[in-house]
Amino acid sequence: MQLNNNVTEFILLGLTQNPFRKKIVFVTFLLFYLRTLLGNLVIINTIKTSRALGSPMYFFLFHLSLSDFCFSTSIAPRTIVDALLKKTTISFSECIIQVFSLHFFGCLEIFILILMAVDHYVAICKPLHYMTIMSCHVCSVLVAVAWLGSCVHSLAQIFLALCLPFCGPNVIDHYFCDLQSLLKLACIDTYVTNLLLVSNSGAICTVNFIMLMFSYIIILHSLRNHSAEGRRKALSTCISHIIVVILFFGPCIFIYKQPATTFPMDKMIAVFYTIRTPLLNPLIYTLRNAEVKNAMRKLWSKSLVSNDQF
């Protein structure tokens, strides 16, 4: 419940207050966001329409691209618009919605990366039982649990935010709303709430990162029993996944394992996991995946043929 809240809106300072640098932010974020939308929409459409990409790995990749698309959309459009304004404000309700969407789709991406690691483990270490273990029903249930778990995590963030009283300062030294930023503006001692934040978001990032790295160590160790061609293909897939994991989890762990204080580099690190990672994921998974590239070429060829007929 919201307590003694006299603040109805917050002022976002953004990445910079310099007019020239704000123009650079506008152009950079706009280009990154458009490329993110295009890349993830292409992957979503390709997997949805291609019969060759019907395996569990691509089912999870579909949901990863969907989470990247939504995660970036929860941050980038407002940042792009704010870069054109002299003074940027966000209402209390909009701020809470942004906190929810940021954590929901960010947590969903974490869970999907876990499921992709499980899929890789079963495919490499239990190949004879792969179709039984990773059946369509099992994969659907796992993804449903991931969506539900993300919702629970986000609701916990919202509950903590609504329990904070705001009675004075309303300037957020960031380009989006997050619980850490709100903790600095609360009128009460937030030590306990900060511990809950670290134990929630921080623990989710750290524990899952350790689990993922450990699982890939097991997978890479098991590759010594495979043929040279099998090792090459498995290594290509695993390396792509490991790159994505490090790029996403590294900044998240740095941000959510520290107390609610502002460091000069925090904004730039946040840019990396809110904007750069959703952009890089489609590139990593398509440039290193022959099946996805072939499916895209066939889809593109069909589109050209259809256009020629009209």
Coordinates of C-alpha atoms in Angstrom, one line a residue:
M1 CA 0.0 0.0 0.0
Q2 CA 1.2 3.5 -0.8
L3 CA 1.9 5.4 2.4
N4 CA 1.9 9.2 3.0
N5 CA 2.8 9.9 -0.6
N6 CA 2.9 13.6 -1.4
V7 CA 4.8 13.0 -4.7
T8 CA 2.7 12.6 -7.8
E9 CA 5.5 12.7 -10.4
F10 CA 9.3 12.4 -10.6
I11 CA 11.8 14.3 -12.6
L12 CA 14.2 12.2 -14.7
L13 CA 17.6 13.7 -15.2
G14 CA 18.4 11.3 -18.0
L15 CA 21.9 10.4 -19.2
T16 CA 22.9 14.0 -19.5
Q17 CA 21.6 17.6 -19.3
N18 CA 23.9 18.9 -22.0
P19 CA 21.8 19.8 -25.1
F20 CA 24.3 18.6 -27.6
R21 CA 24.9 15.3 -25.8
K22 CA 21.1 14.8 -25.5
K23 CA 20.9 14.9 -29.3
I24 CA 23.6 12.2 -29.4
V25 CA 21.6 10.2 -26.9
F26 CA 18.5 10.6 -29.1
V27 CA 20.2 9.5 -32.3
T28 CA 22.0 6.6 -30.6
F29 CA 19.0 5.2 -28.8
L30 CA 16.8 5.6 -31.8
L31 CA 19.1 3.7 -34.0
F32 CA 19.8 1.0 -31.4
Y33 CA 16.1 0.6 -30.7
L34 CA 15.1 0.3 -34.3
R35 CA 17.7 -2.3 -34.9
T36 CA 16.6 -4.1 -31.8
L37 CA 13.0 -4.2 -33.0
L38 CA 14.0 -5.3 -36.5
G39 CA 16.4 -8.0 -35.4
N40 CA 14.1 -9.5 -32.8
L41 CA 11.0 -9.3 -35.0
V42 CA 12.8 -11.0 -37.8
I43 CA 13.8 -13.9 -35.4
I44 CA 10.2 -14.1 -34.0
N45 CA 8.7 -14.2 -37.5
T46 CA 11.3 -16.6 -38.9
I47 CA 10.8 -19.1 -36.0
K48 CA 7.0 -18.8 -36.2
T49 CA 6.8 -19.4 -39.9
S50 CA 9.6 -21.9 -40.5
R51 CA 8.9 -25.6 -40.1
A52 CA 12.7 -26.3 -40.0
L53 CA 13.0 -24.4 -36.7
G54 CA 10.5 -26.5 -34.7
S55 CA 13.0 -27.8 -32.1
P56 CA 12.8 -26.8 -28.4
M57 CA 16.0 -24.6 -28.8
Y58 CA 14.1 -22.4 -31.3
F59 CA 11.0 -22.4 -29.2
F60 CA 13.0 -20.9 -26.3
L61 CA 14.8 -18.6 -28.7
F62 CA 11.4 -17.3 -29.8
H63 CA 10.5 -16.4 -26.2
L64 CA 14.0 -14.9 -25.7
S65 CA 13.5 -12.6 -28.7
L66 CA 10.1 -11.7 -27.5
S67 CA 11.4 -10.8 -24.0
D68 CA 14.2 -8.8 -25.6
F69 CA 11.7 -6.9 -27.7
C70 CA 9.4 -6.1 -24.7
F71 CA 12.3 -5.4 -22.4
S72 CA 13.8 -2.8 -24.7
T73 CA 10.4 -1.3 -25.4
S74 CA 9.8 -0.7 -21.7
I75 CA 12.9 1.6 -21.6
A76 CA 14.0 2.9 -25.0
P77 CA 10.9 4.8 -26.4
R78 CA 10.6 7.1 -23.4
T79 CA 14.3 7.7 -23.3
I80 CA 14.3 8.7 -26.9
V81 CA 11.4 11.1 -26.4
D82 CA 12.9 12.5 -23.2
A83 CA 16.1 13.3 -25.0
L84 CA 14.2 15.9 -27.0
L85 CA 12.7 17.7 -24.0
K86 CA 14.3 20.3 -21.7
K87 CA 12.5 18.9 -18.6
T88 CA 11.4 15.3 -18.3
T89 CA 8.8 14.1 -15.8
I90 CA 7.2 10.8 -15.2
S91 CA 4.0 10.3 -13.2
F92 CA 4.1 8.0 -10.1
S93 CA 1.9 5.5 -11.9
E94 CA 4.0 5.4 -15.0
C95 CA 7.1 5.0 -12.9
I96 CA 5.6 2.0 -11.1
I97 CA 4.5 0.5 -14.5
Q98 CA 8.1 0.9 -15.8
V99 CA 9.5 -0.8 -12.7
F100 CA 7.1 -3.7 -13.3
S101 CA 7.8 -4.1 -17.0
L102 CA 11.6 -3.7 -16.6
H103 CA 11.8 -6.5 -14.0
F104 CA 9.2 -8.7 -15.6
F105 CA 10.8 -9.0 -19.0
G106 CA 14.3 -8.8 -17.5
C107 CA 13.5 -11.7 -15.2
L108 CA 11.8 -13.6 -18.0
E109 CA 15.0 -13.3 -20.1
I110 CA 17.0 -14.8 -17.2
F111 CA 14.6 -17.8 -16.9
I112 CA 14.6 -18.3 -20.7
L113 CA 18.4 -18.4 -20.7
I114 CA 18.2 -21.0 -17.9
L115 CA 15.8 -23.1 -20.1
M116 CA 18.1 -22.8 -23.1
A117 CA 21.0 -24.1 -21.0
V118 CA 18.9 -27.0 -19.9
D119 CA 18.0 -27.7 -23.5
H120 CA 21.7 -27.6 -24.5
Y121 CA 22.6 -29.9 -21.6
V122 CA 20.0 -32.5 -22.5
A123 CA 20.8 -32.4 -26.2
I124 CA 24.6 -32.9 -25.6
C125 CA 24.6 -35.1 -22.5
K126 CA 21.4 -37.1 -23.0
P127 CA 20.9 -37.2 -26.7
L128 CA 19.1 -40.6 -26.8
H129 CA 16.4 -39.3 -24.3
Y130 CA 16.2 -35.7 -25.8
M131 CA 12.8 -36.0 -27.5
T132 CA 11.3 -37.6 -24.4
I133 CA 12.7 -35.1 -21.9
M134 CA 12.2 -32.0 -24.0
S135 CA 8.8 -32.8 -25.4
C136 CA 6.5 -30.0 -26.6
H137 CA 4.4 -30.3 -23.5
V138 CA 7.4 -30.1 -21.1
C139 CA 8.8 -27.1 -23.0
S140 CA 5.4 -25.3 -22.9
V141 CA 5.1 -25.9 -19.1
L142 CA 8.6 -24.7 -18.5
V143 CA 8.0 -21.5 -20.4
A144 CA 4.7 -21.0 -18.6
V145 CA 6.5 -21.4 -15.3
A146 CA 9.1 -18.8 -16.5
W147 CA 6.3 -16.3 -17.3
L148 CA 4.6 -16.9 -13.9
G149 CA 7.9 -16.7 -12.0
S150 CA 8.7 -13.4 -13.7
C151 CA 5.3 -12.0 -12.7
V152 CA 5.8 -13.0 -9.1
H153 CA 9.3 -11.4 -9.0
S154 CA 7.9 -8.1 -10.6
L155 CA 5.0 -8.0 -8.2
A156 CA 7.4 -8.3 -5.3
Q157 CA 9.3 -5.2 -6.7
I158 CA 6.0 -3.3 -7.0
F159 CA 5.0 -4.2 -3.4
L160 CA 8.3 -2.8 -2.1
A161 CA 7.9 0.4 -4.2
L162 CA 4.4 1.0 -3.0
C163 CA 5.4 0.6 0.6
L164 CA 7.8 3.5 0.3
P165 CA 6.6 7.0 1.4
F166 CA 7.7 9.9 -0.8
C167 CA 7.2 13.3 0.8
G168 CA 9.8 15.6 -0.7
P169 CA 12.6 15.0 -3.2
N170 CA 11.4 13.8 -6.5
V171 CA 14.5 14.0 -8.8
I172 CA 15.7 10.6 -10.1
D173 CA 19.3 10.8 -11.3
H174 CA 18.7 8.2 -14.1
Y175 CA 17.0 7.8 -17.4
F176 CA 14.4 5.3 -16.2
C177 CA 12.6 4.3 -13.0
D178 CA 13.9 1.5 -10.9
L179 CA 13.5 0.5 -7.3
Q180 CA 17.0 1.4 -6.5
S181 CA 16.4 5.0 -7.7
L182 CA 13.1 5.2 -5.7
L183 CA 14.9 4.0 -2.5
K184 CA 17.1 7.1 -2.5
L185 CA 14.0 9.4 -2.5
A186 CA 12.0 7.6 0.2
C187 CA 11.4 9.5 3.5
I188 CA 12.2 6.5 5.7
D189 CA 15.3 4.4 6.4
T190 CA 15.5 2.0 3.5
Y191 CA 18.1 -0.4 4.9
V192 CA 15.7 -3.3 5.2
T193 CA 14.1 -2.6 1.8
N194 CA 17.5 -2.5 0.2
L195 CA 18.4 -5.8 1.7
L196 CA 15.2 -7.3 0.3
L197 CA 16.1 -5.8 -3.1
V198 CA 19.6 -7.3 -3.0
S199 CA 18.3 -10.6 -1.8
N200 CA 15.6 -10.6 -4.6
S201 CA 17.0 -9.1 -7.8
G202 CA 20.7 -9.4 -6.8
A203 CA 20.3 -13.1 -5.8
I204 CA 18.4 -14.0 -8.9
C205 CA 21.1 -12.5 -11.1
T206 CA 24.0 -14.0 -9.2
V207 CA 22.7 -17.5 -8.4
N208 CA 21.4 -18.0 -11.9
F209 CA 24.6 -16.8 -13.4
I210 CA 26.6 -19.2 -11.3
M211 CA 24.2 -22.0 -12.2
L212 CA 24.5 -21.2 -15.9
M213 CA 28.3 -21.1 -15.9
F214 CA 28.4 -24.4 -13.9
S215 CA 26.1 -26.0 -16.4
Y216 CA 28.2 -25.0 -19.3
I217 CA 31.3 -26.2 -17.7
I218 CA 29.6 -29.6 -17.4
I219 CA 28.5 -29.4 -21.0
L220 CA 31.9 -28.5 -22.3
H221 CA 33.6 -31.2 -20.3
S222 CA 31.2 -33.8 -21.7
L223 CA 32.1 -32.8 -25.3
R224 CA 35.4 -34.7 -25.1
N225 CA 33.4 -37.9 -25.8
H226 CA 31.9 -36.5 -29.0
S227 CA 33.2 -36.6 -32.6
A228 CA 35.1 -33.6 -34.0
E229 CA 32.1 -32.4 -36.0
G230 CA 29.8 -32.8 -32.9
R231 CA 32.2 -30.9 -30.8
R232 CA 32.4 -28.1 -33.3
K233 CA 28.6 -27.7 -33.6
A234 CA 28.1 -27.9 -29.9
L235 CA 30.9 -25.5 -29.2
S236 CA 29.4 -23.0 -31.6
T237 CA 26.0 -23.1 -29.9
C238 CA 27.4 -23.0 -26.4
I239 CA 29.8 -20.1 -27.1
S240 CA 26.9 -18.1 -28.4
H241 CA 24.9 -18.7 -25.3
I242 CA 27.8 -18.0 -23.0
I243 CA 28.4 -14.7 -24.7
V244 CA 24.8 -13.7 -24.2
V245 CA 24.9 -14.8 -20.5
I246 CA 28.0 -12.8 -19.7
L247 CA 26.8 -9.6 -21.5
F248 CA 23.4 -9.7 -19.7
F249 CA 24.4 -10.9 -16.2
G250 CA 27.6 -9.0 -15.8
P251 CA 26.0 -5.5 -15.7
C252 CA 22.9 -6.8 -13.8
I253 CA 25.0 -8.3 -11.0
F254 CA 27.0 -5.1 -10.7
I255 CA 23.9 -2.9 -10.5
Y256 CA 21.7 -5.1 -8.2
K257 CA 24.4 -6.5 -5.8
Q258 CA 25.4 -3.0 -4.6
P259 CA 23.6 -0.7 -2.1
A260 CA 21.3 2.0 -3.3
T261 CA 24.0 4.5 -4.1
T262 CA 24.8 6.2 -7.3
F263 CA 28.2 5.7 -9.0
P264 CA 29.2 7.7 -12.1
M265 CA 29.4 4.6 -14.3
D266 CA 26.0 3.2 -13.2
K267 CA 24.1 4.8 -16.1
M268 CA 26.5 3.6 -18.8
I269 CA 26.4 0.1 -17.4
A270 CA 22.6 0.2 -17.3
V271 CA 22.6 1.3 -21.0
F272 CA 24.6 -1.9 -21.8
Y273 CA 22.0 -4.3 -20.4
T274 CA 18.8 -2.3 -21.3
I275 CA 19.8 -1.3 -24.8
R276 CA 22.9 -3.1 -26.1
T277 CA 22.1 -6.6 -25.0
P278 CA 18.7 -6.8 -26.6
L279 CA 20.4 -5.5 -29.8
L280 CA 23.3 -8.0 -29.7
N281 CA 21.2 -11.1 -28.9
P282 CA 19.7 -11.4 -32.4
L283 CA 23.1 -10.8 -34.0
I284 CA 24.8 -13.5 -31.9
Y285 CA 22.1 -16.1 -32.4
T286 CA 21.7 -15.5 -36.2
L287 CA 25.3 -14.9 -37.2
R288 CA 26.5 -18.1 -35.5
N289 CA 23.5 -20.3 -36.4
A290 CA 23.4 -21.7 -39.9
E291 CA 19.8 -23.1 -39.5
V292 CA 18.4 -19.7 -38.6
K293 CA 20.2 -18.0 -41.5
N294 CA 19.0 -20.6 -43.9
A295 CA 15.4 -20.2 -42.7
M296 CA 15.7 -16.4 -43.1
R297 CA 17.0 -16.8 -46.6
K298 CA 14.0 -19.1 -47.5
L299 CA 11.6 -16.7 -45.9
W300 CA 13.1 -13.8 -47.8
S301 CA 13.0 -15.7 -51.1
K302 CA 9.3 -16.6 -50.6
S303 CA 8.6 -12.9 -49.9
L304 CA 10.4 -11.8 -53.1
V305 CA 8.5 -14.4 -55.1
S306 CA 5.2 -13.4 -53.7
N307 CA 5.9 -9.7 -54.4
D308 CA 6.9 -10.5 -58.1
Q309 CA 3.5 -12.2 -58.6
F310 CA 1.6 -9.0 -57.9

